[in-house]
Coordinates of C-alpha atoms in Angstrom, one line a residue:
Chain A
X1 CA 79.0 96.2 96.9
X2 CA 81.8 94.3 95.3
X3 CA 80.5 91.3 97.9
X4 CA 77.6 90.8 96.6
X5 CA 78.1 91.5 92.7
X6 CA 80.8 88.3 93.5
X7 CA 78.3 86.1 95.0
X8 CA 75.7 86.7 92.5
X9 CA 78.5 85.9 89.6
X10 CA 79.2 83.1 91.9
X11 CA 75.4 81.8 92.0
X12 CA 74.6 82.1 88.5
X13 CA 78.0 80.7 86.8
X14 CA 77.3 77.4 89.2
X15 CA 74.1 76.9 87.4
X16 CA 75.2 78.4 84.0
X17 CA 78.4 76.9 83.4
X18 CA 78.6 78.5 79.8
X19 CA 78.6 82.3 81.1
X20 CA 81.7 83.6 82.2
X21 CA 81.4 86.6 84.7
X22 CA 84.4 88.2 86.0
X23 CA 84.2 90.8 88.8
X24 CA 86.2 93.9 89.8
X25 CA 86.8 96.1 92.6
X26 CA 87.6 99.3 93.4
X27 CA 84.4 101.3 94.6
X28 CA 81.9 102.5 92.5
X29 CA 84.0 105.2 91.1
X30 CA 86.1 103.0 89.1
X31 CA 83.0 101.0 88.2
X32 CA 81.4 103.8 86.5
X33 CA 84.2 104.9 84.5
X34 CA 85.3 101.3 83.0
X35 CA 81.9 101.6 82.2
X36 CA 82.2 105.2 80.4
X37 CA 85.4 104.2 79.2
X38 CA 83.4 100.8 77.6
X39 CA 85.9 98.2 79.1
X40 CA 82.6 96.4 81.3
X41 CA 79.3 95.1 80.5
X42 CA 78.1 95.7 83.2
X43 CA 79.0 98.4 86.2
X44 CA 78.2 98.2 89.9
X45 CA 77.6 101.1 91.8
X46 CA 76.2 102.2 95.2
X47 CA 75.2 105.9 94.1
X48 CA 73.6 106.9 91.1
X49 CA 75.7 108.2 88.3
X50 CA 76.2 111.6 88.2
X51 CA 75.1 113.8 85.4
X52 CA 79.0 114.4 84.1
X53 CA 79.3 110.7 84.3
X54 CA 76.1 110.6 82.1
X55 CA 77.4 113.1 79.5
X56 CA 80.9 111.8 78.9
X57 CA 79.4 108.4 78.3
X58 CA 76.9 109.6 75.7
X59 CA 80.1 111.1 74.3
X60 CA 81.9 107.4 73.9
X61 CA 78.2 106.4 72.3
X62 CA 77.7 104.3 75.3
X63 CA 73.7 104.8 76.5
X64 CA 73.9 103.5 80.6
X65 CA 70.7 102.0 81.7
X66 CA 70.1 102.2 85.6
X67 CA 68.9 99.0 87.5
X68 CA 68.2 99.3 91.4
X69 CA 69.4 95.6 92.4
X70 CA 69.3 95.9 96.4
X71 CA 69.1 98.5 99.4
X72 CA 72.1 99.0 101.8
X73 CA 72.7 101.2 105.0
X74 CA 75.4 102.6 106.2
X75 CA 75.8 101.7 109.8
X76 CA 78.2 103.8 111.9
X77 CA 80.1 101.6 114.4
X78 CA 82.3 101.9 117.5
X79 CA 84.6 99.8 119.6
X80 CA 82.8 97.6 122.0
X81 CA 84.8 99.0 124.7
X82 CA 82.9 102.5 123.7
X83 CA 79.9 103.2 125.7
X84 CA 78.2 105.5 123.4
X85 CA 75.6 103.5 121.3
X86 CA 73.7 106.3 120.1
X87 CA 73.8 109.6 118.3
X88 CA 72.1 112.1 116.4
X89 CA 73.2 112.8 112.3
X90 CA 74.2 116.0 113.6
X91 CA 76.6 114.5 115.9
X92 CA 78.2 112.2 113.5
X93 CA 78.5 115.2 110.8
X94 CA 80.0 117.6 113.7
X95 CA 83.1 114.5 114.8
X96 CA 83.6 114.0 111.2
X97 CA 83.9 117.6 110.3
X98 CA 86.1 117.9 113.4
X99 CA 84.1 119.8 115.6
X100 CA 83.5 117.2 118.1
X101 CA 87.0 115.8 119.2
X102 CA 86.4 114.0 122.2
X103 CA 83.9 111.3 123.0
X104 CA 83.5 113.0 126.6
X105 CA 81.6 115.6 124.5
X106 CA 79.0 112.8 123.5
X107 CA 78.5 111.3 126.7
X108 CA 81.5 109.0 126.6
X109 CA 84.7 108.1 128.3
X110 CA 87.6 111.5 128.1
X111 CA 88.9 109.8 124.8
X112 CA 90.3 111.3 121.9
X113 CA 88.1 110.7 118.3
X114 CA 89.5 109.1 115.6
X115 CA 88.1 109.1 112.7
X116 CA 87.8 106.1 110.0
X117 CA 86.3 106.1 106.9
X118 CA 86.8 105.2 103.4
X119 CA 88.7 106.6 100.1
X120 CA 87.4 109.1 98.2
X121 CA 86.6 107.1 94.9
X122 CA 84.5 104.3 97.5
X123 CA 80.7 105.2 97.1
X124 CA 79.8 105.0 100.4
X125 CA 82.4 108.1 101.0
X126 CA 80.4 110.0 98.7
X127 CA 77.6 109.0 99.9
X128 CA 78.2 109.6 103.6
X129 CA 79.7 113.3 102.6
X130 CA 76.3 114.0 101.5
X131 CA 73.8 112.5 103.4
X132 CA 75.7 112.7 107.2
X133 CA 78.3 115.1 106.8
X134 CA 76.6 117.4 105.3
X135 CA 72.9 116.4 106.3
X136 CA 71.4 116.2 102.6
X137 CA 71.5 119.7 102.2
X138 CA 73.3 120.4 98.7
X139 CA 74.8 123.9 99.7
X140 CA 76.5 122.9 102.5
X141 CA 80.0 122.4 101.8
X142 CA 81.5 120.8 105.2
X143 CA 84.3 118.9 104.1
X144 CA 85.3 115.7 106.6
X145 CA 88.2 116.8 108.4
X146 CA 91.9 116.5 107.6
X147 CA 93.0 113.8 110.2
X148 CA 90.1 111.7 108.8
X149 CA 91.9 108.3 108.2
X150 CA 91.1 107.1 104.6
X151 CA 91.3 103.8 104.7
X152 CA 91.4 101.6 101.0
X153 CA 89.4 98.9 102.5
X154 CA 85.9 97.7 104.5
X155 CA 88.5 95.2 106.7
X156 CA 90.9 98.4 107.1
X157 CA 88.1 99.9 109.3
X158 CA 86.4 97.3 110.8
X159 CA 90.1 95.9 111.9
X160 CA 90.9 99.6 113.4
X161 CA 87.4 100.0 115.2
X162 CA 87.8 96.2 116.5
X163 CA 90.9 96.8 118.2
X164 CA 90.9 100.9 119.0
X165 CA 88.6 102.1 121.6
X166 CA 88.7 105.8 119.9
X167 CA 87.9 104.8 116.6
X168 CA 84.4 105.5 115.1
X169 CA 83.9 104.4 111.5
X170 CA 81.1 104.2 109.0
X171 CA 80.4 101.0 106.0
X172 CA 77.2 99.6 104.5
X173 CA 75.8 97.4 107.1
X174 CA 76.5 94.1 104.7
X175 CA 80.3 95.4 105.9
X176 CA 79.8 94.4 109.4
X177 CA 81.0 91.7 111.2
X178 CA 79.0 89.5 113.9
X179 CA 81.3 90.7 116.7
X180 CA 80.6 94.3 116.2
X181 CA 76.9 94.6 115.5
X182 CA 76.5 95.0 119.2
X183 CA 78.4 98.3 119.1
X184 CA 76.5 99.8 116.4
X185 CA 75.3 103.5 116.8
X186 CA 71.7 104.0 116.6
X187 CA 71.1 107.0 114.6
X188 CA 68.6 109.8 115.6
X189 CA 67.3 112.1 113.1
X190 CA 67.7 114.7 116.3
X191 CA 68.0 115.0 119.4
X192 CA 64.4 114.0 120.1
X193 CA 64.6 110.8 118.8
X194 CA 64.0 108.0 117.5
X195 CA 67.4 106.4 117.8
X196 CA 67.1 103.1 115.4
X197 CA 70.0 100.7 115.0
X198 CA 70.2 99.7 111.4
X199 CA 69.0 96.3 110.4
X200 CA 66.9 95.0 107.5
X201 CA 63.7 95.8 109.4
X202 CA 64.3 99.1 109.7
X203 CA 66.1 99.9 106.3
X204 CA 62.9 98.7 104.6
X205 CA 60.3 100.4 107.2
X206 CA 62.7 103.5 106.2
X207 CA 62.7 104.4 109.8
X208 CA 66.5 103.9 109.6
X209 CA 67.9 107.3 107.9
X210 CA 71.4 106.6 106.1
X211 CA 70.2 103.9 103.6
X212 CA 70.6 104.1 100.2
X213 CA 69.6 102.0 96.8
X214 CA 72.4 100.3 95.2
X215 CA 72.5 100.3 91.0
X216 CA 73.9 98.3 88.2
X217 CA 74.4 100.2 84.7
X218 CA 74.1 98.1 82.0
X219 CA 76.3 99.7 78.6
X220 CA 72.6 100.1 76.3
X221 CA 69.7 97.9 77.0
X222 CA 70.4 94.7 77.9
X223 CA 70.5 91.6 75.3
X224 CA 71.3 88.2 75.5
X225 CA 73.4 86.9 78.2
X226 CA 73.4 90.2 80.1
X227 CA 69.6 90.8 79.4
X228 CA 69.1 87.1 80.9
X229 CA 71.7 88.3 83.9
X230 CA 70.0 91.4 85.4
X231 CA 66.5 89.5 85.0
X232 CA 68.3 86.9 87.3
X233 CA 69.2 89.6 89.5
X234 CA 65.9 90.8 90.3
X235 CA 64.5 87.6 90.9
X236 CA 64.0 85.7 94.3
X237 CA 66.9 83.4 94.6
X238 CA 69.3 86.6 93.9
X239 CA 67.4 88.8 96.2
X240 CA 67.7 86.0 98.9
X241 CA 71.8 86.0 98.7
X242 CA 71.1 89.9 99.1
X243 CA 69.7 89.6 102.5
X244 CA 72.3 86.7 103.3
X245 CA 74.7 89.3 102.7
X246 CA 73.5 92.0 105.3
X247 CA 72.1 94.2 102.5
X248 CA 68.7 94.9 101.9
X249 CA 66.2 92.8 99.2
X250 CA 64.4 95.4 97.0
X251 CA 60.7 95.2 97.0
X252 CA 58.9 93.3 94.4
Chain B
X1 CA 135.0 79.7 58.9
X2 CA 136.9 83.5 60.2
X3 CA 133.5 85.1 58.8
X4 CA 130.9 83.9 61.1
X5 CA 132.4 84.6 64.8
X6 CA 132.8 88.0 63.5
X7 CA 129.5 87.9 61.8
X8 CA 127.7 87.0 65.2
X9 CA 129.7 89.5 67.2
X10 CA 128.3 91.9 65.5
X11 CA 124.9 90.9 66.6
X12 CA 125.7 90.6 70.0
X13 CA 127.4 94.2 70.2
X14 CA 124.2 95.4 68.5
X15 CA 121.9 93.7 71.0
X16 CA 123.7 94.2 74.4
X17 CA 124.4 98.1 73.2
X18 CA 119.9 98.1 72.0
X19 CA 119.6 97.0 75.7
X20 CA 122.0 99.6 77.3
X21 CA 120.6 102.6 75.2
X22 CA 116.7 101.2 76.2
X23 CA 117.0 102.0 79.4
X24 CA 117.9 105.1 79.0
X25 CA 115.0 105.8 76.0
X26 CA 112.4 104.4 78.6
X27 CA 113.5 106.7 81.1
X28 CA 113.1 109.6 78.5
X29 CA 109.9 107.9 77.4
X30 CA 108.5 108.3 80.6
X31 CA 109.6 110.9 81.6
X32 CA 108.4 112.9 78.7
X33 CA 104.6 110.7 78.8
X34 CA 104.7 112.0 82.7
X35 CA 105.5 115.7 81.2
X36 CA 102.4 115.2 78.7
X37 CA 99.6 114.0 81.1
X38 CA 101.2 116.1 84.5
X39 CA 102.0 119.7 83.0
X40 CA 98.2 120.1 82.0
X41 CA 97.5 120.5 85.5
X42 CA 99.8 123.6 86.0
X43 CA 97.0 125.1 83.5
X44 CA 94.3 123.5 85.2
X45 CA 94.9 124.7 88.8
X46 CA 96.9 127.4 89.7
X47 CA 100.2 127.0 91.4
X48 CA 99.3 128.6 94.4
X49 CA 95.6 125.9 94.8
X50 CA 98.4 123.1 94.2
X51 CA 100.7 124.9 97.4
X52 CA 97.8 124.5 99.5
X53 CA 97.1 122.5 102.9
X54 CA 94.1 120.9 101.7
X55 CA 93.9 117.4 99.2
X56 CA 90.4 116.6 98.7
X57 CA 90.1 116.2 94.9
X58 CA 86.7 115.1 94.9
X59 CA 85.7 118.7 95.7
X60 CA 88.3 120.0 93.3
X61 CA 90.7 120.9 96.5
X62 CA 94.2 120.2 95.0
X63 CA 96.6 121.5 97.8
X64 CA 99.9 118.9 97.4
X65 CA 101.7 119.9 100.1
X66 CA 100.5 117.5 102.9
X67 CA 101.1 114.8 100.4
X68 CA 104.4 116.0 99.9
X69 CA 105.3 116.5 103.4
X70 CA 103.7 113.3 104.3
X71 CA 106.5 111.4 102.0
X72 CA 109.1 113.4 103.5
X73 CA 108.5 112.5 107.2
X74 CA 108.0 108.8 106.2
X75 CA 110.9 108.4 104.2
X76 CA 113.0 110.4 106.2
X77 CA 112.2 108.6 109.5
X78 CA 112.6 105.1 107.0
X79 CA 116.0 106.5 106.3
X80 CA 116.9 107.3 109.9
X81 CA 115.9 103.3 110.5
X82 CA 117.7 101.4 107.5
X83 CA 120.8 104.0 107.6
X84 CA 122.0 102.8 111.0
X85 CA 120.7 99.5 110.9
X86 CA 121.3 98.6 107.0
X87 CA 125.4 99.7 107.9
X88 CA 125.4 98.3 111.0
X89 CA 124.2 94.7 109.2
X90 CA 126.3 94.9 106.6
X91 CA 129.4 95.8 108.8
X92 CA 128.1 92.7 111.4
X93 CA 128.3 90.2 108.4
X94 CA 131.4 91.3 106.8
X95 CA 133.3 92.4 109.4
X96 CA 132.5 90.5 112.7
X97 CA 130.6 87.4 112.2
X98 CA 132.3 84.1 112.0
X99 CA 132.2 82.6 108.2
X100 CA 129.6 79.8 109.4
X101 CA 127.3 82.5 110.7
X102 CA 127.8 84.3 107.8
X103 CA 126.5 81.9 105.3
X104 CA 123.6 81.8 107.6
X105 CA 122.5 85.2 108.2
X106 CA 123.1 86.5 104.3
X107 CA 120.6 84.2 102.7
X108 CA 118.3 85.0 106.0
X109 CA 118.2 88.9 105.5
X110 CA 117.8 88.4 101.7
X111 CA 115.2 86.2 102.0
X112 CA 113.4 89.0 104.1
X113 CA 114.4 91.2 101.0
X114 CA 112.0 89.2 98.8
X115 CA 108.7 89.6 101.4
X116 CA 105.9 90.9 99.2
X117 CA 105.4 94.5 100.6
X118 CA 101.6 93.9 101.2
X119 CA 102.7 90.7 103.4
X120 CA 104.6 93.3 105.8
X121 CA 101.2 95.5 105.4
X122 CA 99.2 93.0 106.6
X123 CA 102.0 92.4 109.9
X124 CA 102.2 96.2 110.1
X125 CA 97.9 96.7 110.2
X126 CA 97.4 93.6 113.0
X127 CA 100.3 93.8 115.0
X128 CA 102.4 96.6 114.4
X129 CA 100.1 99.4 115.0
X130 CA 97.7 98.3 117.5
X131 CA 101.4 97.7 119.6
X132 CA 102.4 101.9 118.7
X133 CA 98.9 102.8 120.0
X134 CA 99.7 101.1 123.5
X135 CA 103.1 101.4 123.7
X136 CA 103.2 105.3 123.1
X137 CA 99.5 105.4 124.4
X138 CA 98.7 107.4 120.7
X139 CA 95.1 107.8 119.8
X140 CA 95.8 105.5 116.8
X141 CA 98.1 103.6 115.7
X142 CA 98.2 104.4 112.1
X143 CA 100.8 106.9 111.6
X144 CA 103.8 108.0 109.9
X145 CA 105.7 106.2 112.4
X146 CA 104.4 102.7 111.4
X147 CA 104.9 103.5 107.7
X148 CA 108.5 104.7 108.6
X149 CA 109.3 101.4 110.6
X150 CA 108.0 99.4 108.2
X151 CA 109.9 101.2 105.1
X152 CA 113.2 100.7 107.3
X153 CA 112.4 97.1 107.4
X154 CA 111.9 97.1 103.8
X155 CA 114.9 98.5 103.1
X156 CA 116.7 97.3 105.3
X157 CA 117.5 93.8 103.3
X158 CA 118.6 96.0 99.9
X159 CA 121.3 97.7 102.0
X160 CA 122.5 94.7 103.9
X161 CA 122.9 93.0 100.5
X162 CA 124.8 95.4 98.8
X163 CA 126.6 96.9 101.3
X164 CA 128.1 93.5 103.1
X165 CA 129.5 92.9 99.3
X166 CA 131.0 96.0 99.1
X167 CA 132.5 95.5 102.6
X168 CA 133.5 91.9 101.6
X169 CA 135.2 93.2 98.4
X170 CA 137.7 95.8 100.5
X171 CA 141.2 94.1 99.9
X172 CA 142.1 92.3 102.9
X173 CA 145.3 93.9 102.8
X174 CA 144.0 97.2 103.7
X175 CA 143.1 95.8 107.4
X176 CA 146.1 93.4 107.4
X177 CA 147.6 97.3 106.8
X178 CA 145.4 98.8 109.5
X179 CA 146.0 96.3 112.2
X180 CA 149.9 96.6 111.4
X181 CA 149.7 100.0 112.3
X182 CA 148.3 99.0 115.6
X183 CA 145.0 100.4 114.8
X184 CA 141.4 98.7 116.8
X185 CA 139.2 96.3 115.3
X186 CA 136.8 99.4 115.5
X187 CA 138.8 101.7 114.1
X188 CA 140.4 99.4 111.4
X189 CA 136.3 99.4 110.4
X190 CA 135.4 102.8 111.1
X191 CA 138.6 104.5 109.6
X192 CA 139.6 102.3 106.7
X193 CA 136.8 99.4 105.7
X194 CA 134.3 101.4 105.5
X195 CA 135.5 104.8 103.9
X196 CA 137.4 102.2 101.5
X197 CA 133.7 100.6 100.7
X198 CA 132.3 103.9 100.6
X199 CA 131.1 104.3 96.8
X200 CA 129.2 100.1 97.4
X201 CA 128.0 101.6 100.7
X202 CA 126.6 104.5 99.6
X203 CA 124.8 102.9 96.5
X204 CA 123.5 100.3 98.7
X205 CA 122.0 103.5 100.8
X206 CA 120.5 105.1 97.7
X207 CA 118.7 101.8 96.4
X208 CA 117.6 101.1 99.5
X209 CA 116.0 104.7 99.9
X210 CA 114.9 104.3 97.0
X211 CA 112.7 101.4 97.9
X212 CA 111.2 103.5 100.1
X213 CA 110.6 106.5 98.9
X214 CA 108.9 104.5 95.8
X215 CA 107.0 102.0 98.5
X216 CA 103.4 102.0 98.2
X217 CA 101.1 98.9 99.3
X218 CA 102.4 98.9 102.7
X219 CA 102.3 102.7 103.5
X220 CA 99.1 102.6 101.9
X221 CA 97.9 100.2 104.9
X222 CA 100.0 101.4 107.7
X223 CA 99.7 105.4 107.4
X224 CA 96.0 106.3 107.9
X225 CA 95.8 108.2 104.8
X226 CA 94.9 111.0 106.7
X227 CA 95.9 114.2 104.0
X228 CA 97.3 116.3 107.5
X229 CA 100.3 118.9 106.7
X230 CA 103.1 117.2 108.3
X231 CA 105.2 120.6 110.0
X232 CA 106.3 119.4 113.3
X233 CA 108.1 116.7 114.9
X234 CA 106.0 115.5 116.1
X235 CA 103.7 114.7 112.6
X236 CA 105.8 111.4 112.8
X237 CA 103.4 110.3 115.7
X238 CA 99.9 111.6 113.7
X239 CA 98.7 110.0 110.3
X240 CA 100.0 111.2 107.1
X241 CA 99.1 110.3 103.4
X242 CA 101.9 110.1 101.2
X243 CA 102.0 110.7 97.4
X244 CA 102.4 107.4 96.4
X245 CA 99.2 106.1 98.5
X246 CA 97.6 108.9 96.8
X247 CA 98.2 107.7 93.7
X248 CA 97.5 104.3 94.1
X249 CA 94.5 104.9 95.5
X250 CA 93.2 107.5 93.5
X251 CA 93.9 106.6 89.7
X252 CA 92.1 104.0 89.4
X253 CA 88.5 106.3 89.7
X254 CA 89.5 109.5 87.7
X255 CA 88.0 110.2 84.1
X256 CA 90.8 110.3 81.5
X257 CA 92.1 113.6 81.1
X258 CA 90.4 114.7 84.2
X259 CA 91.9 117.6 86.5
X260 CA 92.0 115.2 89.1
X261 CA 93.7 113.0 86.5
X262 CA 96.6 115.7 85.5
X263 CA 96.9 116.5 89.3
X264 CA 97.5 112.9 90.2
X265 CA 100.5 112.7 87.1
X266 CA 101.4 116.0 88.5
X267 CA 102.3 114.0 91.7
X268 CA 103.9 111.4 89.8
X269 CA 106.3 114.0 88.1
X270 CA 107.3 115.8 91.6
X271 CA 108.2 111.9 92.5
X272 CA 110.0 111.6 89.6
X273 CA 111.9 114.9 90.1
X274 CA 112.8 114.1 93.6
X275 CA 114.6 110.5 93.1
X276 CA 116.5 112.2 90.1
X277 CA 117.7 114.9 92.7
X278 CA 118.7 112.0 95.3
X279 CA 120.6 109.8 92.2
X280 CA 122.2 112.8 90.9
X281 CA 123.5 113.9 94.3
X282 CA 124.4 110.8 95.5
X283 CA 126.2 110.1 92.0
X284 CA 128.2 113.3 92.8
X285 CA 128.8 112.6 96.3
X286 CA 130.2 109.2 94.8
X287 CA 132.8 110.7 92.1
X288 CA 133.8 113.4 94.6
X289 CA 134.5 110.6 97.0
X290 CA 136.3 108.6 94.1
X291 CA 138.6 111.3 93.0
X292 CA 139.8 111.8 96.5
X293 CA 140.3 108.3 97.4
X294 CA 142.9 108.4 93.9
X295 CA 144.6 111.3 95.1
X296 CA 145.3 109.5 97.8
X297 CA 146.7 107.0 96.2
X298 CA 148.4 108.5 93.9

């Protein structure tokens, strides 16, 4: 979510040219712990903080306070080239766990699969691990499989998946480009259907079912600037560079 | 007026000898620091865990050994790129190559030297590997291959540099000697230049390997990452994540004092290790070569 958390900084230092905001990346892993560790204000994350997380920052006297700032889904996309558009969570968590390897076994072309997603410490890894990989059921432990490319960056996928015809990856939907939202995957919750594609329509109807809330942690509650920063946030002309974005406004 | 040179000589020795002896206290330094934060993890997870096949740390699966494999094919196929090429360069420009063409060249293949490694990422992501995946019809083209290619190229410029010096610094007497004796151009270089050069070549060799084996950004962006145990030949055709990717990509997430954490300096330690083994042996092979070359002339 680094995107937006630098357009919002953008925004707000344009019409307050007294507050400084500097931005970092490096996936919501590393947000959290500068956070812990008390070197940010402010942390962005795209998955909730994990008890541990919670308990080692109480232990540097740092009390996080949660904000949900904006909805994202991750879309799962292929090369245009690819004829499969759609397939069920089950699918996607078998080719990612490796027991798919061919795209003939999904109705496609006699293909090898080659699987792209992103590093470990990138919340939207986590995030898929759970909720696809291991279809939100906490005592599974399918792991993705080994030959899994990790890739350290959104444009590292979409670059492979724009010019491989094996490739499938995964990345919030804010993540993908114009010329590839015609070969996203419409996700089925089984084989029966529905298949949706993501979009904004059908991330806040909720019939689209890898989406996900996106949080900033503020070190205590928020006073001053930062209190006057996350109130910003949450208003209209925030929200609004949220949907420009590709993620999803929360709802008043 | 006798005092004072005397006076600030004294300074100076004390300074330059301070920066000699730093060097080696920052080695010790660090290596010590890497002892501190990497042995933990030898307490943490047991030996055989850290021997396994499998690197997933967020799920507290800690096996090193594709990692370390994963360097190994990389760097070894780099090596099999720069050796030939880096020699064959330097050997070009000393030996061959009109003085005009010469003066040319140098500056060229040193300026490639000084090419931020993320530049070559970026060349290695867009063109590079979508070429492999064609040209050797591979599923993708992100592989140890394109890491190794592009770590030859990296080094390539190092061993060029140093070696052409080297070569240029073999008294020209030597080949005046060679070609007396009614020996080839080729075998004037083959037999005498180069085993003459040998200690300068073989540095050159080491530094440049070293670049590679130390590379991070572009592997990072070329290799796919993929934590696969790298066991057959052809692994250099499949992804591979190396232990420097790891690191890089990893340490900037982990709690302080983590397992993951200790794991991670772990890795950094092994590294360590492993260019310490390649100096000292190439150090040895150096002196050994040394003391022969004076019996010779003795």
């Amino acid at each position: 979510m680094v995107n937006l958390a630098l357009a919002w900084a953008e925004r707000y230092q344009s019409g307050h040219p007294d507050i400084s905001i500097s931005v970092t990346g490096g996936g919501s892993g590393t947000g959290i712990a500068s956070l812990v560790n008390g070197t940010v204000d402010v942390a962005n994350a795209s998955r909730a903080m994990t008890a541990d997380e919670m308990k080692q920052a109480e232990a540097n006297g740092i009390t996080p306070v949660e904000f949900t700032v904006a909805r994202d889904a991750i879309a799962v996309v292929v090369n245009p080239q690819n004829p499969v558009r759609r397939l069920t969570l089950q699918q996607i968590s078998d080719i990612y766990s490796g027991k798919i390897n061919n795209w003939s076994e999904v109705g496609g072309d006699p293909r090898p699969i080659v699987r792209l997603s992103r590093e470990t410490n990138s919340g939207t890894h986590v995030y898929f691990l759970q909720m696809v990989i291991r279809l939100g059921d906490s005592k599974n432990t399918t792991l993705f499989s080994t030959d899994t490319l990790l890739l350290p960056s959104s444009e590292g996928i979409i670059n492979e998946v724009r010019q491989n015809p094996n490739a499938i990856g995964y990345d919030g939907l804010g993540y993908i480009p114009p010329d590839l939202m015609g070969s996203l995957i419409a996700v089925g919750k089984d084989a029966s259907g529905p298949y949706v594609i993501p979009s904004i329509a059908t991330v806040n109807d909720n019939s689209y079912p890898v989406a996900r809330d996106l949080y900033m942690y503020t070190a205590g509650e928020p006073v001053g600037a930062i209190k006057e920063y996350m109130a910003w946030i949450l208003s209209a002309e925030a929200q609004t560079i949220v949907a420009n974005l590709g993620f999803v406004p929360v709802k008043p | 007026m006798n005092k004072s040179p005397n006076w600030r000589e004294t300074i100076i020795t004390a300074v330059i000898r301070t920066c000699g002896y730093s060097a080696v206290v920052f080695v010790i330094l660090i290596f010590f620091f890497l002892l501190r934060e990497g042995v933990p993890a030898l307490a943490e997870v047991k030996l055989g865990d850290l021997l396994t096949t499998r690197w997933y740390p967020i799920e507290n699966h800690f096996g090193i050994l594709p990692l370390l494999t994963g360097s190994l094919v990389v760097t070894l196929g780099a090596m099999l790129i720069a050796i030939p090429f880096g020699i064959g360069t330097a050997v070009f420009l000393a030996e061959i190559a009109p003085r005009w063409l010469r003066e040319i060249l140098k500056p060229l293949v040193e300026l490639l030297g000084g090419l931020p490694s993320v530049v070559l990422g970026f060349l290695g992501i867009l063109l590079l590997s979508p070429f492999l995946r064609v040209f050797l019809n591979l599923p993708t083209g992100l592989t140890a291959l394109a890491g190794a290619l592009l770590l030859g190229g990296i080094a390539v410029p190092t061993t060029v540099s140093i070696a052409e010096d080297a070569l240029d610094s073999v008294p020209q007497s030597y080949r005046e000697g060679a070609l007396a004796l009614g020996a080839t151009k080729w075998q004037t270089i083959w037999r005498v230049t180069l085993p003459a050069a040998r200690s300068g070549v073989l540095t050159a060799l080491m530094l440049g390997i070293g670049r590679t084996i130390g590379e991070t950004m572009a592997v990072m962006m070329v290799t796919g990452n993929a934590p696969v145990m790298a066991d057959k030949l052809t692994s250099i055709l499949s992804p591979v994540r190396t232990m420097t990717a790891t690191i890089a990509a990893e340490m900037g997430e982990v709690a302080n004092g983590s397992t993951h954490y200790h794991v991670l300096f772990f890795i950094g330690l092994v590294l360590f290790l492993i260019s310490l083994v390649v100096n000292i042996l190439a150090s040895t092979v150096i002196f050994r070569s040394r003391k022969r070359a004076e019996r010779v002339l003795s």
